[in-house]
Amino acid sequence: MIKFFRKIRQNLLSQGKTGKYFKYAVGEIVLVVIGILIALQINNWNENRKILKQETQIYEELKSDLLLTKKDILQVISKNKEVIQSNQQLLNAIGNKKPYFDTMYSLFANVGEDFKIFPKTSAFENLKNSGLNVLSNDSLRISITNLFQLELKRLVDETGMKSADMMQKLFPYQFKYLFADTNKPVTYGFIHSDSITVYKLGIKNYDQLLTDNNLLLTLQLVFYNRSLFIDEEVKVVESIDNVLDKIEVELNSKNK
């Protein structure tokens, strides 16, 4: 193609048509510039498509991780509520000095039960490795970052520390009042291992337990802290829902 245009210019010069030569040269330059601009536009279009595809994929991955994390937190909330109901029964039994009943030992044994939350963060880690600026929506990027780096991290750290503190405070009382009743063996079967036989738990010195004010104070503190756990967990679920709604809006706008 270049040889073709060069031959035309040489013919114009050899024929003495200088004016036409310059006009043709200018036209050729314009065509070259237009060709370059079109090539750049196509290149930019391809790059934008790649960026859009990458951004969309990241949003889909974040959405998947957040849905799994939300499910995990909701399960923990449900379990904490069950334990709170048991805690309330235990406190009522002690506060009202009720006679010993068969399930008293299980209420006391499970009062400090601990449930862990494991946020799914692989998508956010991939985002950090790619660069947070991959997300073009500044407001949404900030919301996502705050959720993963502040809210979820704080929830896991605070509940983890308080749970450990609860168990540490309760253990001396459980060790003091719970015992394994050798007259009541219990056998448990497992799918992938042999069955085992252990002894059912019971409560010793029950009358003393009913009047142990330090135990009552500890149980109330544990009860209160577990209620705070639920409040914090619900707040984080609400934040997850808020971010999920924003991600959905962003995905819809990119798919138009």
mmCIF file of C-alpha atoms in Angstrom:
data_model
loop_
_atom_site.group_PDB
_atom_site.id
_atom_site.type_symbol
_atom_site.label_atom_id
_atom_site.label_comp_id
_atom_site.label_asym_id
_atom_site.label_seq_id
_atom_site.Cartn_x
_atom_site.Cartn_y
_atom_site.Cartn_z
ATOM 1 C CA MET A 1 0.000 0.000 0.000
ATOM 2 C CA ILE A 2 2.826 2.413 0.888
ATOM 3 C CA LYS A 3 4.575 1.640 -2.438
ATOM 4 C CA PHE A 4 1.313 2.328 -4.247
ATOM 5 C CA PHE A 5 0.955 5.801 -2.710
ATOM 6 C CA ARG A 6 4.645 6.538 -3.302
ATOM 7 C CA LYS A 7 4.281 5.667 -6.992
ATOM 8 C CA ILE A 8 1.333 8.072 -7.336
ATOM 9 C CA ARG A 9 3.357 10.895 -5.765
ATOM 10 C CA GLN A 10 6.323 10.184 -8.072
ATOM 11 C CA ASN A 11 4.071 10.277 -11.127
ATOM 12 C CA LEU A 12 2.606 13.627 -10.062
ATOM 13 C CA LEU A 13 6.088 15.075 -9.569
ATOM 14 C CA SER A 14 7.362 13.729 -12.879
ATOM 15 C CA GLN A 15 4.370 15.315 -14.633
ATOM 16 C CA GLY A 16 5.090 18.659 -12.957
ATOM 17 C CA LYS A 17 1.801 18.671 -11.107
ATOM 18 C CA THR A 18 3.246 20.120 -7.894
ATOM 19 C CA GLY A 19 -0.053 21.516 -6.621
ATOM 20 C CA LYS A 20 -1.809 18.228 -6.970
ATOM 21 C CA TYR A 21 1.199 16.538 -5.386
ATOM 22 C CA PHE A 22 0.967 18.651 -2.223
ATOM 23 C CA LYS A 23 -2.799 18.214 -2.035
ATOM 24 C CA TYR A 24 -2.379 14.480 -2.365
ATOM 25 C CA ALA A 25 0.398 14.450 0.265
ATOM 26 C CA VAL A 26 -1.803 16.337 2.720
ATOM 27 C CA GLY A 27 -4.696 13.960 2.015
ATOM 28 C CA GLU A 28 -2.396 11.001 2.555
ATOM 29 C CA ILE A 29 -1.278 12.415 5.911
ATOM 30 C CA VAL A 30 -4.910 12.938 6.937
ATOM 31 C CA LEU A 31 -5.721 9.338 6.018
ATOM 32 C CA VAL A 32 -2.753 8.080 8.028
ATOM 33 C CA VAL A 33 -3.804 10.151 11.062
ATOM 34 C CA ILE A 34 -7.396 8.903 10.777
ATOM 35 C CA GLY A 35 -6.093 5.326 10.557
ATOM 36 C CA ILE A 36 -3.992 5.840 13.692
ATOM 37 C CA LEU A 37 -6.937 7.353 15.570
ATOM 38 C CA ILE A 38 -9.198 4.456 14.560
ATOM 39 C CA ALA A 39 -6.545 1.963 15.671
ATOM 40 C CA LEU A 40 -6.196 3.759 19.023
ATOM 41 C CA GLN A 41 -9.956 3.835 19.432
ATOM 42 C CA ILE A 42 -10.209 0.101 18.756
ATOM 43 C CA ASN A 43 -7.355 -0.543 21.173
ATOM 44 C CA ASN A 44 -9.021 1.592 23.857
ATOM 45 C CA TRP A 45 -12.319 -0.182 23.251
ATOM 46 C CA ASN A 46 -10.642 -3.569 23.665
ATOM 47 C CA GLU A 47 -8.886 -2.421 26.847
ATOM 48 C CA ASN A 48 -12.139 -1.056 28.258
ATOM 49 C CA ARG A 49 -13.840 -4.371 27.501
ATOM 50 C CA LYS A 50 -11.073 -6.216 29.366
ATOM 51 C CA ILE A 51 -11.355 -3.849 32.350
ATOM 52 C CA LEU A 52 -15.147 -4.159 32.388
ATOM 53 C CA LYS A 53 -14.920 -7.950 32.254
ATOM 54 C CA GLN A 54 -12.366 -8.010 35.082
ATOM 55 C CA GLU A 55 -14.428 -5.614 37.198
ATOM 56 C CA THR A 56 -17.615 -7.609 36.625
ATOM 57 C CA GLN A 57 -15.856 -10.845 37.587
ATOM 58 C CA ILE A 58 -14.531 -9.269 40.795
ATOM 59 C CA TYR A 59 -18.012 -8.066 41.735
ATOM 60 C CA GLU A 60 -19.441 -11.541 41.123
ATOM 61 C CA GLU A 61 -16.732 -13.113 43.293
ATOM 62 C CA LEU A 62 -17.263 -10.544 46.066
ATOM 63 C CA LYS A 63 -20.986 -11.191 45.917
ATOM 64 C CA SER A 64 -20.453 -14.955 46.251
ATOM 65 C CA ASP A 65 -18.103 -14.551 49.236
ATOM 66 C CA LEU A 66 -20.431 -12.116 50.986
ATOM 67 C CA LEU A 67 -23.428 -14.400 50.566
ATOM 68 C CA LEU A 68 -21.470 -17.293 52.101
ATOM 69 C CA THR A 69 -20.241 -15.069 54.936
ATOM 70 C CA LYS A 70 -23.773 -13.839 55.590
ATOM 71 C CA LYS A 71 -25.026 -17.443 55.737
ATOM 72 C CA ASP A 72 -22.257 -18.299 58.216
ATOM 73 C CA ILE A 73 -23.102 -15.327 60.459
ATOM 74 C CA LEU A 74 -26.841 -16.078 60.371
ATOM 75 C CA GLN A 75 -26.124 -19.653 61.482
ATOM 76 C CA VAL A 76 -24.026 -18.344 64.374
ATOM 77 C CA ILE A 77 -26.799 -15.902 65.328
ATOM 78 C CA SER A 78 -29.289 -18.776 65.376
ATOM 79 C CA LYS A 79 -27.002 -20.890 67.581
ATOM 80 C CA ASN A 80 -26.340 -17.982 69.949
ATOM 81 C CA LYS A 81 -30.082 -17.429 70.317
ATOM 82 C CA GLU A 82 -30.542 -21.100 71.236
ATOM 83 C CA VAL A 83 -27.826 -20.828 73.890
ATOM 84 C CA ILE A 84 -29.383 -17.606 75.226
ATOM 85 C CA GLN A 85 -32.672 -19.465 75.719
ATOM 86 C CA SER A 86 -30.767 -22.143 77.648
ATOM 87 C CA ASN A 87 -28.953 -19.447 79.640
ATOM 88 C CA GLN A 88 -32.278 -17.867 80.567
ATOM 89 C CA GLN A 89 -33.632 -21.209 81.805
ATOM 90 C CA LEU A 90 -30.466 -21.718 83.853
ATOM 91 C CA LEU A 91 -30.659 -18.251 85.414
ATOM 92 C CA ASN A 92 -34.351 -18.718 86.215
ATOM 93 C CA ALA A 93 -33.660 -22.094 87.839
ATOM 94 C CA ILE A 94 -30.893 -20.659 90.016
ATOM 95 C CA GLY A 95 -32.688 -17.401 90.780
ATOM 96 C CA ASN A 96 -35.895 -19.214 91.796
ATOM 97 C CA LYS A 97 -34.017 -22.014 93.607
ATOM 98 C CA LYS A 98 -35.794 -24.682 91.576
ATOM 99 C CA PRO A 99 -35.320 -28.364 92.444
ATOM 100 C CA TYR A 100 -32.778 -30.240 90.364
ATOM 101 C CA PHE A 101 -34.063 -31.473 86.968
ATOM 102 C CA ASP A 102 -32.540 -33.834 84.392
ATOM 103 C CA THR A 103 -31.485 -31.229 81.803
ATOM 104 C CA MET A 104 -29.926 -28.883 84.359
ATOM 105 C CA TYR A 105 -26.465 -30.295 83.703
ATOM 106 C CA SER A 106 -26.711 -29.683 79.933
ATOM 107 C CA LEU A 107 -27.832 -26.074 80.466
ATOM 108 C CA PHE A 108 -24.848 -25.505 82.708
ATOM 109 C CA ALA A 109 -22.405 -27.389 80.470
ATOM 110 C CA ASN A 110 -23.417 -25.501 77.328
ATOM 111 C CA VAL A 111 -23.675 -22.009 78.783
ATOM 112 C CA GLY A 112 -20.217 -21.038 77.509
ATOM 113 C CA GLU A 113 -20.504 -22.678 74.099
ATOM 114 C CA ASP A 114 -18.413 -20.858 71.507
ATOM 115 C CA PHE A 115 -19.269 -20.361 67.819
ATOM 116 C CA LYS A 116 -16.679 -19.095 65.359
ATOM 117 C CA ILE A 117 -17.290 -16.903 62.327
ATOM 118 C CA PHE A 118 -15.009 -17.387 59.342
ATOM 119 C CA PRO A 119 -15.541 -14.625 56.752
ATOM 120 C CA LYS A 120 -14.850 -15.595 53.137
ATOM 121 C CA THR A 121 -12.205 -13.125 51.955
ATOM 122 C CA SER A 122 -10.536 -14.705 48.897
ATOM 123 C CA ALA A 123 -12.283 -12.326 46.461
ATOM 124 C CA PHE A 124 -11.244 -9.272 48.473
ATOM 125 C CA GLU A 125 -7.654 -10.521 48.677
ATOM 126 C CA ASN A 126 -7.640 -10.968 44.886
ATOM 127 C CA LEU A 127 -8.997 -7.437 44.549
ATOM 128 C CA LYS A 128 -6.201 -6.059 46.712
ATOM 129 C CA ASN A 129 -3.624 -7.923 44.617
ATOM 130 C CA SER A 130 -5.136 -6.523 41.410
ATOM 131 C CA GLY A 131 -5.364 -3.033 42.875
ATOM 132 C CA LEU A 132 -8.429 -1.538 44.536
ATOM 133 C CA ASN A 133 -8.695 1.018 41.735
ATOM 134 C CA VAL A 134 -9.932 -1.774 39.462
ATOM 135 C CA LEU A 135 -13.358 -0.885 40.879
ATOM 136 C CA SER A 136 -14.454 2.293 39.131
ATOM 137 C CA ASN A 137 -17.257 3.113 41.598
ATOM 138 C CA ASP A 138 -15.433 5.035 44.341
ATOM 139 C CA SER A 139 -18.304 4.946 46.839
ATOM 140 C CA LEU A 140 -18.835 1.202 46.439
ATOM 141 C CA ARG A 141 -15.105 0.525 46.639
ATOM 142 C CA ILE A 142 -14.954 2.361 49.982
ATOM 143 C CA SER A 143 -17.996 0.449 51.294
ATOM 144 C CA ILE A 144 -16.456 -2.893 50.322
ATOM 145 C CA THR A 145 -13.101 -2.004 51.876
ATOM 146 C CA ASN A 146 -14.700 -0.844 55.139
ATOM 147 C CA LEU A 147 -16.806 -4.002 55.330
ATOM 148 C CA PHE A 148 -13.900 -6.414 54.881
ATOM 149 C CA GLN A 149 -11.096 -4.549 56.624
ATOM 150 C CA LEU A 150 -13.047 -2.956 59.471
ATOM 151 C CA GLU A 151 -16.472 -4.433 60.231
ATOM 152 C CA LEU A 152 -15.836 -8.124 59.567
ATOM 153 C CA LYS A 153 -12.385 -8.045 61.120
ATOM 154 C CA ARG A 154 -13.661 -6.243 64.225
ATOM 155 C CA LEU A 155 -16.542 -8.699 64.579
ATOM 156 C CA VAL A 156 -14.239 -11.730 64.435
ATOM 157 C CA ASP A 157 -11.603 -10.212 66.742
ATOM 158 C CA GLU A 158 -13.988 -8.889 69.383
ATOM 159 C CA THR A 159 -16.264 -11.921 69.564
ATOM 160 C CA GLY A 160 -13.225 -14.196 69.590
ATOM 161 C CA MET A 161 -11.618 -12.376 72.534
ATOM 162 C CA LYS A 162 -14.861 -12.089 74.502
ATOM 163 C CA SER A 163 -15.705 -15.755 73.890
ATOM 164 C CA ALA A 164 -12.320 -16.821 75.201
ATOM 165 C CA ASP A 165 -12.820 -14.570 78.228
ATOM 166 C CA MET A 166 -16.277 -16.059 78.872
ATOM 167 C CA MET A 167 -14.974 -19.614 78.770
ATOM 168 C CA GLN A 168 -12.079 -18.705 81.043
ATOM 169 C CA LYS A 169 -14.471 -17.230 83.623
ATOM 170 C CA LEU A 170 -16.940 -20.140 83.439
ATOM 171 C CA PHE A 171 -14.522 -23.058 83.450
ATOM 172 C CA PRO A 172 -13.680 -22.948 87.186
ATOM 173 C CA TYR A 173 -17.378 -23.186 88.063
ATOM 174 C CA GLN A 174 -18.055 -25.954 85.553
ATOM 175 C CA PHE A 175 -15.048 -27.852 86.901
ATOM 176 C CA LYS A 176 -16.334 -27.284 90.419
ATOM 177 C CA TYR A 177 -19.944 -28.386 89.933
ATOM 178 C CA LEU A 178 -20.006 -30.780 86.959
ATOM 179 C CA PHE A 179 -18.997 -34.426 87.306
ATOM 180 C CA ALA A 180 -19.040 -37.564 85.162
ATOM 181 C CA ASP A 181 -21.612 -39.980 86.549
ATOM 182 C CA THR A 182 -20.083 -43.463 86.190
ATOM 183 C CA ASN A 183 -23.503 -45.006 86.791
ATOM 184 C CA LYS A 184 -24.794 -43.533 83.528
ATOM 185 C CA PRO A 185 -22.660 -44.619 80.539
ATOM 186 C CA VAL A 186 -23.586 -43.199 77.156
ATOM 187 C CA THR A 187 -22.492 -44.654 73.798
ATOM 188 C CA TYR A 188 -22.033 -42.479 70.698
ATOM 189 C CA GLY A 189 -21.708 -43.892 67.193
ATOM 190 C CA PHE A 190 -19.753 -42.219 64.371
ATOM 191 C CA ILE A 191 -19.800 -42.710 60.626
ATOM 192 C CA HIS A 192 -16.043 -42.957 60.051
ATOM 193 C CA SER A 193 -14.752 -44.194 63.387
ATOM 194 C CA ASP A 194 -15.600 -46.683 66.113
ATOM 195 C CA SER A 195 -18.315 -45.892 68.645
ATOM 196 C CA ILE A 196 -17.233 -44.544 72.024
ATOM 197 C CA THR A 197 -18.681 -44.862 75.527
ATOM 198 C CA VAL A 198 -18.481 -41.965 77.945
ATOM 199 C CA TYR A 199 -20.314 -41.022 81.127
ATOM 200 C CA LYS A 200 -23.241 -38.679 81.356
ATOM 201 C CA LEU A 201 -22.583 -35.402 83.121
ATOM 202 C CA GLY A 202 -24.330 -34.423 86.296
ATOM 203 C CA ILE A 203 -24.195 -31.614 88.857
ATOM 204 C CA LYS A 204 -22.719 -32.120 92.276
ATOM 205 C CA ASN A 205 -23.328 -29.927 95.320
ATOM 206 C CA TYR A 206 -26.486 -28.551 93.688
ATOM 207 C CA ASP A 207 -27.639 -26.724 96.828
ATOM 208 C CA GLN A 208 -24.294 -24.941 96.982
ATOM 209 C CA LEU A 209 -24.556 -24.046 93.263
ATOM 210 C CA LEU A 210 -27.956 -22.421 93.887
ATOM 211 C CA THR A 211 -26.458 -20.091 96.500
ATOM 212 C CA ASP A 212 -23.161 -19.339 94.741
ATOM 213 C CA ASN A 213 -23.524 -15.605 94.051
ATOM 214 C CA ASN A 214 -20.222 -15.393 92.164
ATOM 215 C CA LEU A 215 -21.468 -18.051 89.772
ATOM 216 C CA LEU A 216 -24.715 -16.140 89.302
ATOM 217 C CA LEU A 217 -22.804 -12.934 88.511
ATOM 218 C CA THR A 218 -20.608 -14.783 86.012
ATOM 219 C CA LEU A 219 -23.601 -16.379 84.282
ATOM 220 C CA GLN A 220 -25.294 -12.983 83.989
ATOM 221 C CA LEU A 221 -22.157 -11.461 82.466
ATOM 222 C CA VAL A 222 -21.921 -14.306 79.952
ATOM 223 C CA PHE A 223 -25.628 -13.923 79.175
ATOM 224 C CA TYR A 224 -25.198 -10.186 78.592
ATOM 225 C CA ASN A 225 -22.102 -10.594 76.399
ATOM 226 C CA ARG A 226 -23.765 -13.202 74.208
ATOM 227 C CA SER A 227 -26.666 -10.820 73.643
ATOM 228 C CA LEU A 228 -24.137 -8.178 72.572
ATOM 229 C CA PHE A 229 -22.642 -10.707 70.151
ATOM 230 C CA ILE A 230 -25.996 -11.064 68.432
ATOM 231 C CA ASP A 231 -26.423 -7.288 68.172
ATOM 232 C CA GLU A 232 -23.004 -6.931 66.534
ATOM 233 C CA GLU A 233 -23.602 -9.876 64.216
ATOM 234 C CA VAL A 234 -26.940 -8.457 63.075
ATOM 235 C CA LYS A 235 -25.322 -5.075 62.352
ATOM 236 C CA VAL A 236 -22.697 -6.738 60.155
ATOM 237 C CA VAL A 237 -25.378 -8.721 58.309
ATOM 238 C CA GLU A 238 -27.146 -5.426 57.602
ATOM 239 C CA SER A 239 -23.884 -3.968 56.257
ATOM 240 C CA ILE A 240 -23.403 -7.034 54.061
ATOM 241 C CA ASP A 241 -26.926 -6.639 52.686
ATOM 242 C CA ASN A 242 -26.251 -2.972 51.962
ATOM 243 C CA VAL A 243 -23.068 -3.765 50.027
ATOM 244 C CA LEU A 244 -24.758 -6.646 48.195
ATOM 245 C CA ASP A 245 -27.535 -4.297 47.062
ATOM 246 C CA LYS A 246 -24.956 -1.814 45.761
ATOM 247 C CA ILE A 247 -23.035 -4.558 43.943
ATOM 248 C CA GLU A 248 -26.260 -5.743 42.300
ATOM 249 C CA VAL A 249 -27.040 -2.218 41.097
ATOM 250 C CA GLU A 250 -23.496 -1.858 39.745
ATOM 251 C CA LEU A 251 -23.646 -5.203 37.919
ATOM 252 C CA ASN A 252 -26.994 -4.298 36.369
ATOM 253 C CA SER A 253 -25.602 -0.994 35.112
ATOM 254 C CA LYS A 254 -22.610 -2.738 33.528
ATOM 255 C CA ASN A 255 -24.745 -5.371 31.823
ATOM 256 C CA LYS A 256 -26.879 -2.799 30.001
#
